Amino acid sequence: MTVKECYDAMGGNYADVESRLRKEERIQKFLLRVLNDTSYELLCTSMKDRNMPEAFRAAHTIKGICQNLSLDKLFKSADCLAELLRNREEYGEDLEPAMAQVTEDYQMTIECIKKLQ
C-alpha cells in the first residue's frame, strides 16, 4: 500500500498533507509515529473514569495530530467529541455516540497505517 492509497482508505487528504510535508517518506515517517501515540488510550481511560478535563485534553490532542497530518475523517469525529467535552465537568450519555464514532474512525485509521509498515 502506498501512502496515498493509505490516505484514500482512511478518509485523509493526501494532497493537503503533501503540500505541507512535501515528501512521501516524510509523510510516512509522521504517520507511523501515530502508532506510538497514547492519546487514544488516555481518552478511553479518562472516559471510563469520568475524568472529563483529561478526556477533553486527549480528544483535543487527537484532533491536533489529525489536523497536522490531514487525517480528515478522524479529525472530524475527534473535533466533535472535543467540543462536547470542552468545559465539561460531568459525564453524560450524549457523549457515547461521539466516542463510538471516534473509536470507529481511530481503529480504521490505525489499521490503514499499520499496512504501511
PDB file of C-alpha atoms in Angstrom:
ATOM      1  CA  MET A   1       0.000   0.000   0.000  1.00  0.00           C
ATOM      2  CA  THR A   2       1.324   3.447  -0.891  1.00  0.00           C
ATOM      3  CA  VAL A   3       0.953   6.430   1.398  1.00  0.00           C
ATOM      4  CA  LYS A   4      -1.602   7.944  -0.990  1.00  0.00           C
ATOM      5  CA  GLU A   5      -3.614   4.712  -1.009  1.00  0.00           C
ATOM      6  CA  CYS A   6      -3.465   4.733   2.781  1.00  0.00           C
ATOM      7  CA  TYR A   7      -4.858   8.276   2.864  1.00  0.00           C
ATOM      8  CA  ASP A   8      -7.619   7.330   0.452  1.00  0.00           C
ATOM      9  CA  ALA A   9      -8.560   4.295   2.550  1.00  0.00           C
ATOM     10  CA  MET A  10      -8.711   6.200   5.837  1.00  0.00           C
ATOM     11  CA  GLY A  11     -10.504   9.298   4.583  1.00  0.00           C
ATOM     12  CA  GLY A  12      -7.478  11.575   4.680  1.00  0.00           C
ATOM     13  CA  ASN A  13      -6.446  14.406   2.393  1.00  0.00           C
ATOM     14  CA  TYR A  14      -3.180  13.373   0.789  1.00  0.00           C
ATOM     15  CA  ALA A  15      -2.860  16.481  -1.389  1.00  0.00           C
ATOM     16  CA  ASP A  16      -3.152  18.695   1.691  1.00  0.00           C
ATOM     17  CA  VAL A  17      -0.529  16.862   3.746  1.00  0.00           C
ATOM     18  CA  GLU A  18       1.759  16.605   0.723  1.00  0.00           C
ATOM     19  CA  SER A  19       1.585  20.387   0.242  1.00  0.00           C
ATOM     20  CA  ARG A  20       2.927  20.806   3.801  1.00  0.00           C
ATOM     21  CA  LEU A  21       5.368  17.920   4.225  1.00  0.00           C
ATOM     22  CA  ARG A  22       6.441  17.727   0.565  1.00  0.00           C
ATOM     23  CA  LYS A  23       7.856  14.185   0.502  1.00  0.00           C
ATOM     24  CA  GLU A  24       6.106  10.827   0.756  1.00  0.00           C
ATOM     25  CA  GLU A  25       8.887   9.490   3.005  1.00  0.00           C
ATOM     26  CA  ARG A  26       8.343  12.364   5.453  1.00  0.00           C
ATOM     27  CA  ILE A  27       4.574  11.851   5.451  1.00  0.00           C
ATOM     28  CA  GLN A  28       5.035   8.138   6.118  1.00  0.00           C
ATOM     29  CA  LYS A  29       7.516   8.861   8.925  1.00  0.00           C
ATOM     30  CA  PHE A  30       4.992  11.037  10.764  1.00  0.00           C
ATOM     31  CA  LEU A  31       2.090   8.689  10.050  1.00  0.00           C
ATOM     32  CA  LEU A  32       3.982   5.797  11.613  1.00  0.00           C
ATOM     33  CA  ARG A  33       4.515   7.890  14.748  1.00  0.00           C
ATOM     34  CA  VAL A  34       0.752   7.915  15.225  1.00  0.00           C
ATOM     35  CA  LEU A  35       1.006   4.223  16.095  1.00  0.00           C
ATOM     36  CA  ASN A  36       3.038   5.131  19.208  1.00  0.00           C
ATOM     37  CA  ASP A  37       0.831   7.989  20.355  1.00  0.00           C
ATOM     38  CA  THR A  38      -1.054   7.207  23.576  1.00  0.00           C
ATOM     39  CA  SER A  39      -3.750   9.876  23.315  1.00  0.00           C
ATOM     40  CA  TYR A  40      -6.478   7.416  22.318  1.00  0.00           C
ATOM     41  CA  GLU A  41      -5.704   5.149  25.276  1.00  0.00           C
ATOM     42  CA  LEU A  42      -5.782   8.200  27.553  1.00  0.00           C
ATOM     43  CA  LEU A  43      -9.133   9.186  26.058  1.00  0.00           C
ATOM     44  CA  CYS A  44     -10.603   5.732  26.698  1.00  0.00           C
ATOM     45  CA  THR A  45      -9.299   5.620  30.269  1.00  0.00           C
ATOM     46  CA  SER A  46     -10.475   9.146  31.001  1.00  0.00           C
ATOM     47  CA  MET A  47     -13.950   8.457  29.647  1.00  0.00           C
ATOM     48  CA  LYS A  48     -14.167   5.249  31.693  1.00  0.00           C
ATOM     49  CA  ASP A  49     -13.025   7.109  34.816  1.00  0.00           C
ATOM     50  CA  ARG A  50     -15.386  10.016  34.033  1.00  0.00           C
ATOM     51  CA  ASN A  51     -12.457  12.440  34.071  1.00  0.00           C
ATOM     52  CA  MET A  52     -13.877  14.980  31.633  1.00  0.00           C
ATOM     53  CA  PRO A  53     -10.995  17.510  31.680  1.00  0.00           C
ATOM     54  CA  GLU A  54      -8.483  14.749  30.900  1.00  0.00           C
ATOM     55  CA  ALA A  55     -10.796  13.276  28.250  1.00  0.00           C
ATOM     56  CA  PHE A  56     -11.023  16.710  26.636  1.00  0.00           C
ATOM     57  CA  ARG A  57      -7.239  17.029  26.620  1.00  0.00           C
ATOM     58  CA  ALA A  58      -6.863  13.626  24.952  1.00  0.00           C
ATOM     59  CA  ALA A  59      -9.569  14.307  22.339  1.00  0.00           C
ATOM     60  CA  HIS A  60      -8.032  17.699  21.622  1.00  0.00           C
ATOM     61  CA  THR A  61      -4.592  16.109  21.148  1.00  0.00           C
ATOM     62  CA  ILE A  62      -6.023  13.549  18.709  1.00  0.00           C
ATOM     63  CA  LYS A  63      -7.739  16.371  16.855  1.00  0.00           C
ATOM     64  CA  GLY A  64      -4.460  18.307  16.585  1.00  0.00           C
ATOM     65  CA  ILE A  65      -2.477  15.339  15.337  1.00  0.00           C
ATOM     66  CA  CYS A  66      -5.135  14.631  12.734  1.00  0.00           C
ATOM     67  CA  GLN A  67      -5.279  18.235  11.612  1.00  0.00           C
ATOM     68  CA  ASN A  68      -1.497  18.362  11.155  1.00  0.00           C
ATOM     69  CA  LEU A  69      -1.476  15.112   9.161  1.00  0.00           C
ATOM     70  CA  SER A  70      -4.727  15.816   7.246  1.00  0.00           C
ATOM     71  CA  LEU A  71      -6.444  12.734   8.669  1.00  0.00           C
ATOM     72  CA  ASP A  72      -9.788  14.337   7.930  1.00  0.00           C
ATOM     73  CA  LYS A  73     -12.207  11.579   8.909  1.00  0.00           C
ATOM     74  CA  LEU A  74     -10.718  11.060  12.375  1.00  0.00           C
ATOM     75  CA  PHE A  75     -10.205  14.816  12.745  1.00  0.00           C
ATOM     76  CA  LYS A  76     -13.940  15.439  12.297  1.00  0.00           C
ATOM     77  CA  SER A  77     -15.026  12.879  14.873  1.00  0.00           C
ATOM     78  CA  ALA A  78     -12.324  13.940  17.370  1.00  0.00           C
ATOM     79  CA  ASP A  79     -13.315  17.583  16.883  1.00  0.00           C
ATOM     80  CA  CYS A  80     -16.971  16.753  17.569  1.00  0.00           C
ATOM     81  CA  LEU A  81     -16.069  14.887  20.760  1.00  0.00           C
ATOM     82  CA  ALA A  82     -13.627  17.574  21.905  1.00  0.00           C
ATOM     83  CA  GLU A  83     -16.317  20.234  21.549  1.00  0.00           C
ATOM     84  CA  LEU A  84     -18.773  18.128  23.568  1.00  0.00           C
ATOM     85  CA  LEU A  85     -16.107  17.742  26.275  1.00  0.00           C
ATOM     86  CA  ARG A  86     -14.972  21.377  26.314  1.00  0.00           C
ATOM     87  CA  ASN A  87     -15.510  22.911  29.786  1.00  0.00           C
ATOM     88  CA  ARG A  88     -17.481  19.861  30.829  1.00  0.00           C
ATOM     89  CA  GLU A  89     -17.335  18.501  34.364  1.00  0.00           C
ATOM     90  CA  GLU A  90     -19.747  15.552  34.237  1.00  0.00           C
ATOM     91  CA  TYR A  91     -20.178  12.522  32.012  1.00  0.00           C
ATOM     92  CA  GLY A  92     -23.396  12.269  30.018  1.00  0.00           C
ATOM     93  CA  GLU A  93     -24.919   9.709  27.670  1.00  0.00           C
ATOM     94  CA  ASP A  94     -24.754  12.291  24.886  1.00  0.00           C
ATOM     95  CA  LEU A  95     -21.014  11.587  24.740  1.00  0.00           C
ATOM     96  CA  GLU A  96     -21.438   7.929  23.816  1.00  0.00           C
ATOM     97  CA  PRO A  97     -22.275   8.316  20.090  1.00  0.00           C
ATOM     98  CA  ALA A  98     -19.400  10.765  19.600  1.00  0.00           C
ATOM     99  CA  MET A  99     -16.982   8.465  21.433  1.00  0.00           C
ATOM    100  CA  ALA A 100     -18.204   5.492  19.388  1.00  0.00           C
ATOM    101  CA  GLN A 101     -17.502   7.424  16.177  1.00  0.00           C
ATOM    102  CA  VAL A 102     -14.000   8.364  17.346  1.00  0.00           C
ATOM    103  CA  THR A 103     -13.345   4.716  18.207  1.00  0.00           C
ATOM    104  CA  GLU A 104     -14.523   3.531  14.794  1.00  0.00           C
ATOM    105  CA  ASP A 105     -12.504   6.157  12.935  1.00  0.00           C
ATOM    106  CA  TYR A 106      -9.430   5.640  15.120  1.00  0.00           C
ATOM    107  CA  GLN A 107      -9.391   1.880  14.621  1.00  0.00           C
ATOM    108  CA  MET A 108      -9.811   2.228  10.857  1.00  0.00           C
ATOM    109  CA  THR A 109      -7.033   4.833  10.732  1.00  0.00           C
ATOM    110  CA  ILE A 110      -4.647   2.690  12.774  1.00  0.00           C
ATOM    111  CA  GLU A 111      -5.340  -0.378  10.634  1.00  0.00           C
ATOM    112  CA  CYS A 112      -4.549   1.589   7.465  1.00  0.00           C
ATOM    113  CA  ILE A 113      -1.334   2.990   8.950  1.00  0.00           C
ATOM    114  CA  LYS A 114      -0.222  -0.474  10.058  1.00  0.00           C
ATOM    115  CA  LYS A 115      -0.374  -1.591   6.427  1.00  0.00           C
ATOM    116  CA  LEU A 116       2.409   0.902   5.666  1.00  0.00           C
ATOM    117  CA  GLN A 117       4.888  -0.834   7.982  1.00  0.00           C
TER     118      GLN A 117
END
